[in-house]
Amino acid sequence: MKKLIQSIAMIAFLASVVSCTDNKTEWLVKSPSENIEFKVFLGENNQLMYNVSLLDSGTAKPVIVDSPLGIKRADASFADNLTFVSEVADVTISETFSVPVGKKKSISTETNELTLTFKNRENNEIEIIARASDDGIAFRYRFPEQDDNMFSVTEELTGFSISGEGKTWMAPYDKVTLYSPGYERYFENGIPIGTNAPGEEGWCLPALFETENAWMLLTEAALDSTYFGSHLQPNAENGKYIIRMPEETEANNVCSNIPQSKLPWATPWRVLIIGKNLSDVVESNLVVALNPESQIEDESWINPGRASWSWWSDWPSSKDFAKLKKFVDLAIDMGWEYSLVDANWDLMTGGNIEELVKYANSKNIGILMWYNSGGPHNDVTERPRDIMSDDIKRKEEFKKLAGWGVKGVKVDFFQSDKPQIIKQYFDILKDAADNKIMVNFHGCTMPRGWNRTWPNLVSMEAVRGAESYGFDSLYTENAVWHNTILPFTRNVIGSMDYTPVTFSNQKFPHKTSFGHELALSIVFESGILHFADNCETYLSLPEAPKNFIKTVPVTWDSTMLLAGYPGKDCVMARKSGDTWYIGGINGTNEKLSWEIDLSRLNGNDFSASVITDGETNTSFSASETEIKSGEKLKVEVLPFGGFVATLKQGL
């Protein structure tokens, strides 16, 4: 390692000496297989610009055309009139690491990095760190100087000019209300690139684009507590999307949306996952790979799993000991690891939370407990509150929970991407890790790969999920296609607590079939899979689907997209041990017949158990079949239907 550091330092020194004398105005970094080119250059008025191309049969095809770079501090502008200082090029970074949750447990990455240093008129320095991987590009700004004074970023000028015409799938950023923003609007379904947002708050990340040359997912990674969570400006003239700060009115306006830090200071990575095929985007682990390594030395206590959950089917149930005990018993019957106790458990009658935890522990069921994140930054009255926002109370609470044997917490209603709220996420993760407690965030920002640094982060919401059957009259009509967009957008960037697999009806009924609902346990990925329906529904299922949800894993060795198009359908395959689990959902109002190519799966012959729609959308059909090498898996589903298949090697 010492020799490697010395070599990189020598490269940096030589590059600096050479670069100061050659008057370069453009620089290029290519991915390891040279399928992606990322160019940075000085444009008009010496403003930094960039573009990105995808190589197809040796021909460079643009995916991001000339787009602006730049950032402004309160004391200095790095928007234009920049002068090149130095270059560190040809740095290859290779890593292999593991994460408890995600698309795969073991991740290997390789990327090529270019670091360029510039100075403004006042000789303040800025670095552009550009990385090119085979599945996309990433870049960030860094102020390299050493200074213990506090500096503020007042504006980021970064833009993304999408090449050519095409479609996009993105969700409007939430308006500030009592219960938002929480990234919980519907994704727009394949609207023209460049369409303006419906509101002045702009667009959420991530955003998926389909152009003539590529599929791309725009997002960010490695946000830390010194910066804000970004979204996009509402206007995108000619397909140019610009970074936008959090809204000033978020978090009850108790903190600023302007980030501050000492120097040196680095921004989050701006990330574009890029590929010729949609599977290149869906299967990428670029977001998590861009984050710092784990801060938890012993991760053996982090155990992803399945959980029963009473709130979806019975909102007041968290205040009733007897009802909660039934859901602990459901977890026992189903072989699940956990039971989640939701809001207002501190008002419980017929017993108390400590008694429930003791009962669950005696049955080897872990209890997960809900908390309000507020604090003054929200006015939500659900309790307990005023604990997770207070450093002293939070630490004491986690210590108490650890003593009881509680396994995890669900923390809700953050409602802002301002720097102070981002800091609260990290404070919760660290204090929870100190007490060996897992964390699930709700009413929250989108994932940015934090689960690599804090592997006790097992899931996040940031999605309009199945809870909406209880309060959104539009959800019945929209869920059928909305579900088929999420695997290509929100779930690409991190675990997603959608609270799936609901067969009974809440306030608003389902149009999705039972097969569709069952398939969501595979199509969607979450480190804690909260089965949201009631006890009676699960216990009365036919043998095949009941056994399936008893045994379905939540951790995966591999993930592959086998078929699909956002807004229409999705077939996902995930491997656990020597078994492949396949889930498919139909988002259209027509019957669908799939002939699924299995050639990418490791194996020749498979014995398969298939559960698909029955004659009606509230019934199942189960069958056993053999699939020989070269044959396809043939499945028929109803309108808005779905299926699951379990494939084992050998006949």
XYZ file of C-alpha atoms in Angstrom:
651
model
C 0.000 0.000 0.000
C 2.838 2.418 0.843
C 4.408 1.844 -2.589
C 1.012 2.438 -4.238
C 0.566 5.728 -2.392
C 4.092 6.781 -3.341
C 3.431 5.903 -6.986
C 0.225 7.911 -7.093
C 1.968 10.841 -5.427
C 4.765 10.725 -8.031
C 2.189 10.598 -10.851
C 0.483 13.639 -9.330
C 3.765 15.530 -9.091
C 4.821 14.729 -12.655
C 1.377 15.508 -14.002
C 1.400 18.828 -12.231
C 4.775 19.812 -13.620
C 3.869 18.815 -17.164
C 0.360 20.230 -17.108
C 1.404 23.682 -16.005
C 3.417 24.057 -19.175
C 1.266 22.532 -21.902
C -1.716 24.988 -21.952
C -4.268 22.215 -22.349
C -7.950 23.137 -22.623
C -9.552 19.688 -22.719
C -9.041 16.418 -20.907
C -10.412 12.910 -21.388
C -10.940 9.932 -19.112
C -12.153 6.580 -20.441
C -13.732 3.653 -18.638
C -11.606 0.503 -18.137
C -13.107 -1.244 -21.172
C -13.161 2.073 -23.062
C -16.903 1.891 -23.676
C -17.514 5.313 -22.080
C -15.644 8.581 -22.661
C -15.893 11.534 -20.285
C -14.427 14.817 -21.551
C -13.871 17.980 -19.502
C -12.963 21.209 -21.284
C -12.748 24.969 -20.912
C -15.456 26.672 -22.933
C -16.449 30.260 -23.570
C -15.112 32.700 -20.930
C -13.050 29.794 -19.575
C -16.086 28.160 -18.002
C -15.724 24.478 -17.233
C -17.826 22.184 -19.432
C -18.104 18.456 -20.017
C -19.683 15.861 -22.286
C -20.084 12.087 -22.235
C -20.139 9.522 -25.046
C -20.960 5.819 -25.207
C -18.850 3.825 -27.656
C -20.814 1.491 -29.909
C -18.766 -0.679 -32.296
C -15.936 1.828 -32.055
C -18.137 4.849 -32.751
C -18.549 7.474 -30.017
C -22.225 8.323 -29.646
C -23.118 11.315 -27.456
C -25.276 10.768 -24.391
C -24.525 14.057 -22.595
C -23.737 16.953 -24.919
C -21.772 20.017 -23.812
C -22.989 20.816 -20.297
C -21.962 23.352 -17.646
C -19.843 22.760 -14.587
C -19.355 25.341 -11.872
C -20.046 26.251 -8.279
C -20.243 29.449 -6.241
C -19.173 30.063 -2.689
C -20.139 33.145 -0.705
C -16.505 34.296 -0.921
C -15.531 33.064 -4.391
C -16.993 32.121 -7.760
C -15.852 29.170 -9.851
C -18.314 29.812 -12.666
C -15.924 31.173 -15.323
C -12.555 32.859 -15.886
C -10.806 29.747 -14.623
C -7.158 28.929 -15.229
C -5.803 25.399 -15.495
C -3.299 24.466 -12.778
C -2.599 20.729 -12.815
C -3.735 17.272 -13.840
C -3.571 13.851 -12.229
C -4.567 11.286 -14.847
C -4.495 7.534 -15.459
C -5.382 6.578 -11.873
C -7.196 3.233 -11.729
C -9.201 2.385 -8.617
C -10.181 -1.260 -8.060
C -12.208 -2.402 -5.070
C -13.989 -5.469 -3.782
C -16.279 -5.093 -0.795
C -19.413 -6.604 0.688
C -22.699 -5.125 1.879
C -25.413 -6.870 3.898
C -28.251 -5.627 1.644
C -28.660 -4.681 -2.001
C -28.578 -6.276 -5.438
C -25.619 -8.440 -4.491
C -23.624 -9.001 -1.342
C -20.146 -8.989 -2.900
C -19.321 -6.079 -5.221
C -16.206 -5.638 -7.365
C -15.602 -2.343 -9.130
C -12.973 -0.736 -11.314
C -12.891 2.884 -12.397
C -10.466 5.309 -14.001
C -10.059 8.677 -12.328
C -8.942 12.079 -13.577
C -8.365 15.005 -11.190
C -8.072 18.507 -12.616
C -7.172 21.593 -10.591
C -8.126 25.119 -11.634
C -7.953 28.542 -10.017
C -10.155 31.593 -10.305
C -9.094 35.214 -10.648
C -8.410 35.483 -6.925
C -6.259 32.315 -7.035
C -8.786 30.219 -5.098
C -8.462 26.607 -6.191
C -11.070 24.045 -7.198
C -10.696 20.436 -8.285
C -12.900 18.489 -10.654
C -12.630 14.775 -9.892
C -13.983 12.757 -12.830
C -14.457 8.986 -12.867
C -15.402 6.696 -15.736
C -16.583 3.139 -15.071
C -17.968 0.583 -17.500
C -21.462 1.291 -16.144
C -21.316 5.084 -15.988
C -19.579 8.260 -14.948
C -19.350 10.309 -11.775
C -17.828 13.656 -10.887
C -17.567 15.956 -7.903
C -16.075 19.295 -6.920
C -13.437 19.624 -4.232
C -11.928 22.725 -2.633
C -8.401 21.456 -1.866
C -7.008 24.312 0.204
C -6.558 24.027 3.977
C -8.583 26.568 5.974
C -10.354 26.207 9.323
C -12.742 29.078 8.627
C -16.292 28.197 7.560
C -17.165 28.524 3.867
C -20.600 28.450 2.235
C -21.771 27.159 -1.137
C -24.523 29.453 -2.421
C -25.170 27.920 -5.852
C -24.231 24.913 -7.947
C -24.298 25.409 -11.721
C -23.974 21.756 -12.727
C -26.103 20.827 -15.712
C -26.962 17.685 -17.655
C -27.825 18.241 -21.328
C -29.381 15.024 -22.583
C -28.381 14.251 -26.161
C -31.238 14.066 -28.660
C -34.897 13.360 -28.204
C -36.323 10.607 -26.074
C -38.348 9.748 -22.985
C -37.854 10.263 -19.297
C -39.289 8.772 -16.120
C -38.979 11.136 -13.165
C -41.106 12.275 -10.239
C -41.952 15.846 -9.258
C -40.283 17.035 -6.053
C -42.770 17.201 -3.183
C -44.349 20.451 -2.082
C -43.806 21.322 1.556
C -46.809 20.144 3.593
C -47.307 18.662 7.044
C -46.240 15.210 5.816
C -43.798 15.968 2.982
C -41.396 16.301 1.158
C -40.503 12.647 1.127
C -39.936 11.726 -2.511
C -43.401 10.196 -2.653
C -44.965 11.517 -5.853
C -45.780 9.310 -8.841
C -43.132 8.971 -11.519
C -44.149 10.550 -14.806
C -44.498 7.709 -17.282
C -42.264 8.206 -20.294
C -42.762 11.941 -20.902
C -40.634 13.793 -23.511
C -37.143 14.765 -22.345
C -37.155 18.477 -21.516
C -40.712 18.577 -20.147
C -41.035 21.177 -17.411
C -41.992 20.074 -13.919
C -45.605 20.652 -12.852
C -44.508 22.812 -9.910
C -41.802 25.317 -9.093
C -40.091 22.824 -6.756
C -38.744 20.934 -9.780
C -37.920 17.268 -10.270
C -36.672 14.543 -7.933
C -33.688 12.341 -8.449
C -33.226 9.659 -9.666
C -34.314 10.362 -13.243
C -34.302 7.744 -16.005
C -33.748 8.675 -19.667
C -34.128 6.674 -22.866
C -32.465 8.176 -25.939
C -31.510 6.831 -29.332
C -28.013 6.071 -28.061
C -28.411 4.921 -24.464
C -30.330 4.331 -21.285
C -29.226 6.650 -18.454
C -30.118 7.110 -14.786
C -29.181 10.466 -13.245
C -28.661 10.545 -9.486
C -26.095 11.417 -6.802
C -23.937 9.494 -4.337
C -21.874 9.915 -1.174
C -23.765 12.910 0.151
C -22.385 13.707 3.602
C -23.490 15.973 6.422
C -21.654 19.024 5.034
C -23.844 19.385 1.930
C -27.456 19.438 0.806
C -29.428 16.739 -0.974
C -29.961 17.821 -4.562
C -32.905 17.753 -6.908
C -33.447 19.341 -10.336
C -34.740 22.725 -11.463
C -38.294 22.732 -12.889
C -37.301 23.980 -16.340
C -35.226 21.819 -18.681
C -35.026 23.792 -21.914
C -33.578 21.700 -24.755
C -33.161 18.803 -22.349
C -30.741 20.597 -19.993
C -31.428 19.742 -16.356
C -29.790 21.875 -13.630
C -29.041 21.068 -9.977
C -31.391 22.706 -7.446
C -30.930 23.234 -3.712
C -33.552 22.205 -1.137
C -36.486 24.578 -0.807
C -36.008 27.330 1.793
C -39.341 26.528 3.459
C -38.468 22.905 4.217
C -38.012 21.680 7.805
C -40.254 24.457 9.157
C -37.489 26.838 8.071
C -35.570 26.089 11.284
C -32.305 25.587 9.405
C -30.637 26.901 6.262
C -30.453 25.258 2.863
C -26.950 26.748 2.439
C -24.178 24.228 3.239
C -21.095 25.196 5.238
C -17.750 23.544 5.859
C -14.086 24.060 6.537
C -11.604 23.361 3.755
C -10.765 20.974 2.197
C -14.373 20.221 1.222
C -15.857 17.857 -1.363
C -19.376 17.822 -2.776
C -21.403 14.657 -3.425
C -20.795 12.720 -6.616
C -22.990 13.613 -9.570
C -23.734 10.224 -11.138
C -24.901 9.001 -14.533
C -25.418 5.252 -14.866
C -25.174 4.544 -18.596
C -25.690 1.538 -20.841
C -26.916 0.371 -24.219
C -29.409 -1.892 -22.472
C -31.825 -1.197 -19.652
C -30.297 -4.098 -17.727
C -26.991 -2.170 -17.605
C -28.732 0.475 -15.527
C -30.821 -1.822 -13.330
C -27.907 -4.086 -12.366
C -25.391 -1.312 -11.639
C -23.864 -0.901 -8.175
C -22.165 2.389 -9.033
C -24.017 4.436 -6.408
C -23.015 2.288 -3.444
C -19.454 1.844 -4.780
C -18.858 5.622 -4.757
C -19.351 5.813 -0.995
C -16.674 5.543 1.710
C -15.945 2.145 3.222
C -17.810 0.734 6.196
C -17.465 2.452 9.562
C -18.695 -0.643 11.402
C -15.880 -3.036 12.258
C -18.081 -5.963 13.326
C -21.134 -6.335 11.063
C -22.146 -9.786 12.278
C -25.190 -8.407 14.140
C -26.692 -6.876 10.969
C -29.268 -9.445 9.912
C -31.659 -8.512 7.092
C -34.955 -10.347 7.109
C -38.748 -10.438 6.827
C -41.172 -8.675 9.175
C -44.860 -8.701 10.026
C -46.458 -5.255 10.311
C -49.850 -4.360 11.763
C -50.274 -0.700 10.773
C -51.280 -1.141 7.098
C -54.324 -3.224 7.903
C -55.205 -1.613 11.251
C -53.925 1.916 11.888
C -54.657 2.082 15.651
C -53.140 -1.363 16.280
C -49.815 -0.023 17.580
C -51.642 1.160 20.689
C -53.065 -2.303 21.445
C -50.833 -4.927 23.068
C -53.122 -7.839 22.139
C -53.191 -6.888 18.462
C -49.421 -6.467 18.308
C -48.944 -9.840 19.983
C -50.974 -11.420 17.138
C -48.481 -10.011 14.619
C -45.554 -11.368 16.613
C -47.316 -14.729 16.496
C -47.767 -14.295 12.728
C -44.015 -13.867 12.376
C -43.538 -17.070 14.367
C -45.990 -18.993 12.168
C -44.451 -17.687 8.944
C -40.828 -18.144 9.988
C -40.086 -14.436 9.651
C -37.380 -12.784 11.705
C -39.057 -9.557 12.839
C -42.243 -7.690 13.710
C -42.536 -3.928 13.268
C -44.354 -1.808 15.860
C -45.466 1.465 14.294
C -46.388 4.944 15.546
C -47.881 5.751 18.968
C -46.732 2.572 20.681
C -46.023 4.636 23.805
C -49.832 4.993 24.189
C -50.285 1.207 24.284
C -53.078 -0.332 26.360
C -53.336 -3.904 27.662
C -49.567 -4.050 28.133
C -46.510 -2.006 27.259
C -43.715 -2.027 24.714
C -41.154 -3.577 27.061
C -43.507 -6.495 27.744
C -44.046 -6.965 24.009
C -40.292 -6.982 23.376
C -39.807 -9.572 26.116
C -42.517 -11.779 24.631
C -41.076 -11.480 21.127
C -37.554 -12.192 22.368
C -38.799 -15.339 24.092
C -40.066 -16.524 20.701
C -36.866 -15.499 18.876
C -38.654 -12.689 17.015
C -36.876 -9.342 16.809
C -38.864 -6.172 17.442
C -38.469 -3.100 15.232
C -39.799 0.199 16.650
C -41.100 3.404 15.033
C -39.949 6.948 15.937
C -40.788 10.435 14.742
C -37.644 12.255 13.581
C -38.903 15.621 14.977
C -38.037 17.910 16.741
C -38.776 21.403 15.674
C -38.211 20.535 12.008
C -41.651 18.882 11.706
C -45.118 19.289 13.255
C -46.270 15.679 12.885
C -47.904 14.652 16.164
C -47.354 10.879 15.915
C -45.182 9.665 18.768
C -42.724 9.124 20.241
C -41.158 12.384 19.074
C -38.471 14.802 20.324
C -36.031 11.916 20.848
C -34.310 11.306 17.514
C -33.654 15.046 17.069
C -31.926 15.428 20.443
C -28.361 14.094 20.677
C -28.499 13.220 24.382
C -31.994 11.698 24.353
C -31.228 9.716 21.178
C -28.090 8.145 22.607
C -29.912 7.247 25.825
C -32.816 5.759 23.858
C -30.599 3.540 21.727
C -28.762 2.343 24.816
C -32.101 1.456 26.421
C -33.348 -0.333 23.299
C -30.148 -2.348 23.073
C -30.608 -3.399 26.695
C -34.117 -4.603 25.902
C -32.956 -6.535 22.862
C -34.684 -4.396 20.212
C -33.190 -5.110 16.771
C -34.062 -2.039 14.744
C -35.817 1.309 14.426
C -37.962 2.941 11.771
C -37.462 6.725 11.837
C -40.037 8.811 9.970
C -40.914 12.316 8.706
C -37.609 14.019 7.905
C -39.239 16.191 5.221
C -36.144 18.060 4.085
C -32.826 17.719 2.259
C -31.178 20.635 4.059
C -27.663 20.029 5.446
C -28.750 19.976 9.095
C -31.330 17.271 8.352
C -28.769 15.276 6.353
C -26.546 15.451 9.437
C -29.376 13.994 11.524
C -29.488 10.899 9.294
C -25.791 10.269 9.946
C -26.102 10.939 13.677
C -28.911 8.374 13.903
C -26.946 5.797 11.914
C -23.846 6.195 14.072
C -25.656 6.133 17.405
C -27.700 3.128 16.288
C -24.567 1.295 15.128
C -22.898 1.967 18.476
C -25.744 -0.020 20.028
C -26.024 -2.696 17.300
C -29.389 -1.493 16.039
C -30.519 -1.538 12.408
C -32.180 1.512 10.813
C -35.004 1.983 8.312
C -35.749 5.582 7.235
C -39.254 6.680 6.216
C -40.674 9.984 5.000
C -37.105 10.446 3.945
C -34.679 11.427 1.237
C -33.626 9.017 -1.490
C -30.747 6.532 -1.027
C -27.270 7.669 -1.960
C -25.274 4.542 -1.126
C -24.960 5.257 2.598
C -25.446 1.556 3.340
C -21.817 0.932 2.359
C -20.537 3.321 5.030
C -23.253 2.433 7.550
C -24.360 -1.141 6.743
C -26.940 -1.005 9.558
C -29.028 1.077 7.132
C -31.216 -1.748 5.842
C -33.882 0.152 3.902
C -35.381 3.543 3.064
C -38.827 4.555 1.861
C -38.590 7.514 -0.573
C -41.308 5.949 -2.717
C -45.042 6.103 -3.140
C -45.719 2.646 -1.793
C -48.542 0.364 -0.761
C -49.426 2.573 2.224
C -51.196 4.726 -0.375
C -54.041 2.215 -0.626
C -55.154 3.704 2.692
C -55.308 7.382 1.734
C -54.852 7.984 -2.012
C -57.918 7.521 -4.233
C -55.675 7.539 -7.320
C -53.503 4.665 -6.167
C -55.799 1.897 -7.392
C -55.471 3.100 -10.997
C -51.850 4.210 -10.825
C -50.185 1.366 -8.901
C -50.547 -1.037 -11.824
C -48.079 0.914 -13.975
C -46.265 2.760 -11.176
C -45.004 -0.586 -9.837
C -43.369 -1.326 -13.198
C -41.412 1.961 -13.158
C -39.879 1.586 -9.689
C -37.476 -1.308 -10.527
C -35.908 0.884 -13.228
C -35.699 4.080 -11.166
C -36.010 4.335 -7.392
C -34.992 0.748 -6.557
C -31.862 0.980 -8.742
C -30.183 3.309 -6.240
C -30.912 1.446 -3.022
C -33.183 -0.748 -0.900
C -36.830 0.349 -1.083
C -39.360 -0.160 1.705
C -42.518 -0.257 -0.400
C -44.335 -2.510 2.152
C -45.455 -4.977 -0.531
C -47.459 -8.201 -0.920
C -50.900 -6.995 0.138
C -53.789 -9.192 -0.980
C -56.683 -7.725 1.015
C -58.117 -4.295 0.285
C -57.564 -1.206 2.365
C -59.692 1.937 1.918
C -59.054 1.814 -1.839
C -59.034 -1.582 -3.601
C -56.385 -3.284 -5.703
C -56.466 -3.703 -9.462
C -53.242 -5.704 -9.326
C -53.712 -9.459 -9.179
C -52.649 -11.748 -6.355
C -49.838 -12.975 -8.635
C -48.674 -9.392 -9.161
C -48.633 -8.715 -5.413
C -46.715 -11.918 -4.681
C -44.130 -11.021 -7.337
C -43.338 -7.691 -5.656
C -41.348 -9.630 -3.036
C -38.818 -10.385 -5.794
C -39.236 -7.493 -8.222
C -38.573 -5.005 -5.394
C -35.493 -5.237 -3.140
C -35.374 -4.262 0.538
C -33.124 -5.324 3.401
C -36.180 -5.591 5.628
C -39.169 -6.965 3.726
C -42.236 -5.710 5.588
C -45.201 -7.934 4.737
C -47.973 -5.397 5.162
C -51.184 -7.430 5.128
C -53.158 -8.788 8.077
C -52.665 -12.086 9.887
C -55.797 -13.795 8.577
C -54.959 -13.084 4.933
C -51.482 -14.592 5.120
C -52.489 -17.589 7.214
C -55.358 -18.479 4.861
C -53.268 -18.453 1.670
C -53.083 -21.624 -0.446
C -50.108 -23.833 0.295
C -47.849 -22.754 -2.607
C -47.923 -18.958 -2.157
C -47.911 -19.345 1.622
C -44.763 -21.482 1.509
C -43.204 -19.010 -0.917
C -43.526 -16.019 1.417
C -42.371 -18.180 4.307
C -39.064 -18.881 2.586
C -38.369 -15.962 0.212
C -34.921 -14.449 0.937
C -34.081 -10.743 1.188
C -30.326 -10.940 0.599
C -28.957 -11.736 -2.832
C -25.802 -13.012 -4.469
C -26.811 -11.693 -7.889
C -29.542 -9.638 -9.550
C -30.482 -9.667 -13.239
C -33.163 -7.928 -15.268
C -34.536 -10.539 -17.671
C -37.224 -8.500 -19.427
C -39.262 -5.354 -19.128
C -39.902 -1.746 -20.003
C -40.820 0.983 -17.505
C -44.543 1.541 -17.285
C -45.333 -1.782 -18.972
C -43.716 -4.826 -17.361
C -40.722 -6.138 -15.462
C -39.175 -9.583 -14.958
C -36.412 -9.673 -12.336
C -34.190 -12.606 -11.323
C -32.338 -12.721 -8.017
C -30.041 -15.489 -6.819
C -29.658 -16.729 -3.256
C -27.252 -19.608 -2.748
C -27.942 -22.165 -5.484
C -31.496 -20.973 -6.175
C -32.820 -18.367 -8.584
C -35.985 -16.481 -7.678
C -37.819 -14.811 -10.568
C -40.658 -12.315 -10.256
C -42.626 -10.754 -13.076
C -45.339 -8.063 -13.085
C -47.627 -6.857 -15.857
C -48.571 -3.172 -15.832
C -50.947 -3.349 -18.787
C -54.657 -4.037 -19.099
C -54.054 -7.008 -21.388
C -53.048 -10.599 -20.774
C -49.337 -11.091 -21.223
C -47.360 -14.151 -22.294
C -43.661 -14.139 -21.513
C -41.051 -16.411 -23.056
C -38.180 -15.627 -20.741
C -34.604 -16.210 -21.849
C -32.657 -17.863 -18.997
C -29.288 -18.000 -20.789
C -27.762 -15.379 -18.468
C -28.444 -17.474 -15.377
C -25.661 -19.718 -14.154
C -26.832 -23.233 -14.952
C -27.992 -25.476 -17.740
C -31.058 -27.425 -16.628
C -33.514 -26.239 -13.979
C -36.391 -27.685 -12.041
C -38.895 -24.865 -11.580
C -41.817 -24.145 -9.272
C -44.086 -21.505 -10.770
C -46.923 -19.586 -9.107
C -48.932 -17.388 -11.419
C -52.417 -15.930 -11.724
C -55.381 -18.247 -11.525
C -58.590 -17.815 -13.464
C -59.367 -14.619 -11.537
C -57.091 -11.900 -10.224
C -57.725 -13.085 -6.648
C -56.549 -16.646 -7.216
C -53.316 -18.514 -7.890
C -52.172 -21.294 -10.169
C -49.166 -23.373 -9.053
C -47.192 -25.820 -11.168
C -43.902 -27.711 -11.386
C -41.894 -27.895 -14.601
C -38.485 -28.761 -16.019
C -36.508 -26.348 -18.149
C -33.674 -27.829 -20.161
C -30.645 -25.941 -21.410
C -31.627 -23.501 -24.148
C -35.324 -23.613 -23.332
C -37.281 -20.579 -22.174
C -39.523 -20.109 -19.173
C -43.046 -19.640 -20.523
C -45.549 -17.856 -18.303
C -48.976 -16.324 -18.882
C -50.463 -13.685 -16.588
C -53.697 -11.732 -16.378
C -54.076 -7.990 -16.994
C -52.144 -6.273 -14.163
C -51.016 -9.781 -13.222
C -47.790 -11.420 -12.200
C -45.883 -14.548 -11.250
C -43.005 -15.938 -9.242
C -40.740 -18.852 -10.118
C -38.167 -20.727 -8.055
C -35.426 -22.370 -10.134
C -33.025 -24.963 -8.809
C -30.097 -26.440 -10.706
C -30.694 -29.902 -12.174
C -33.726 -31.913 -13.244
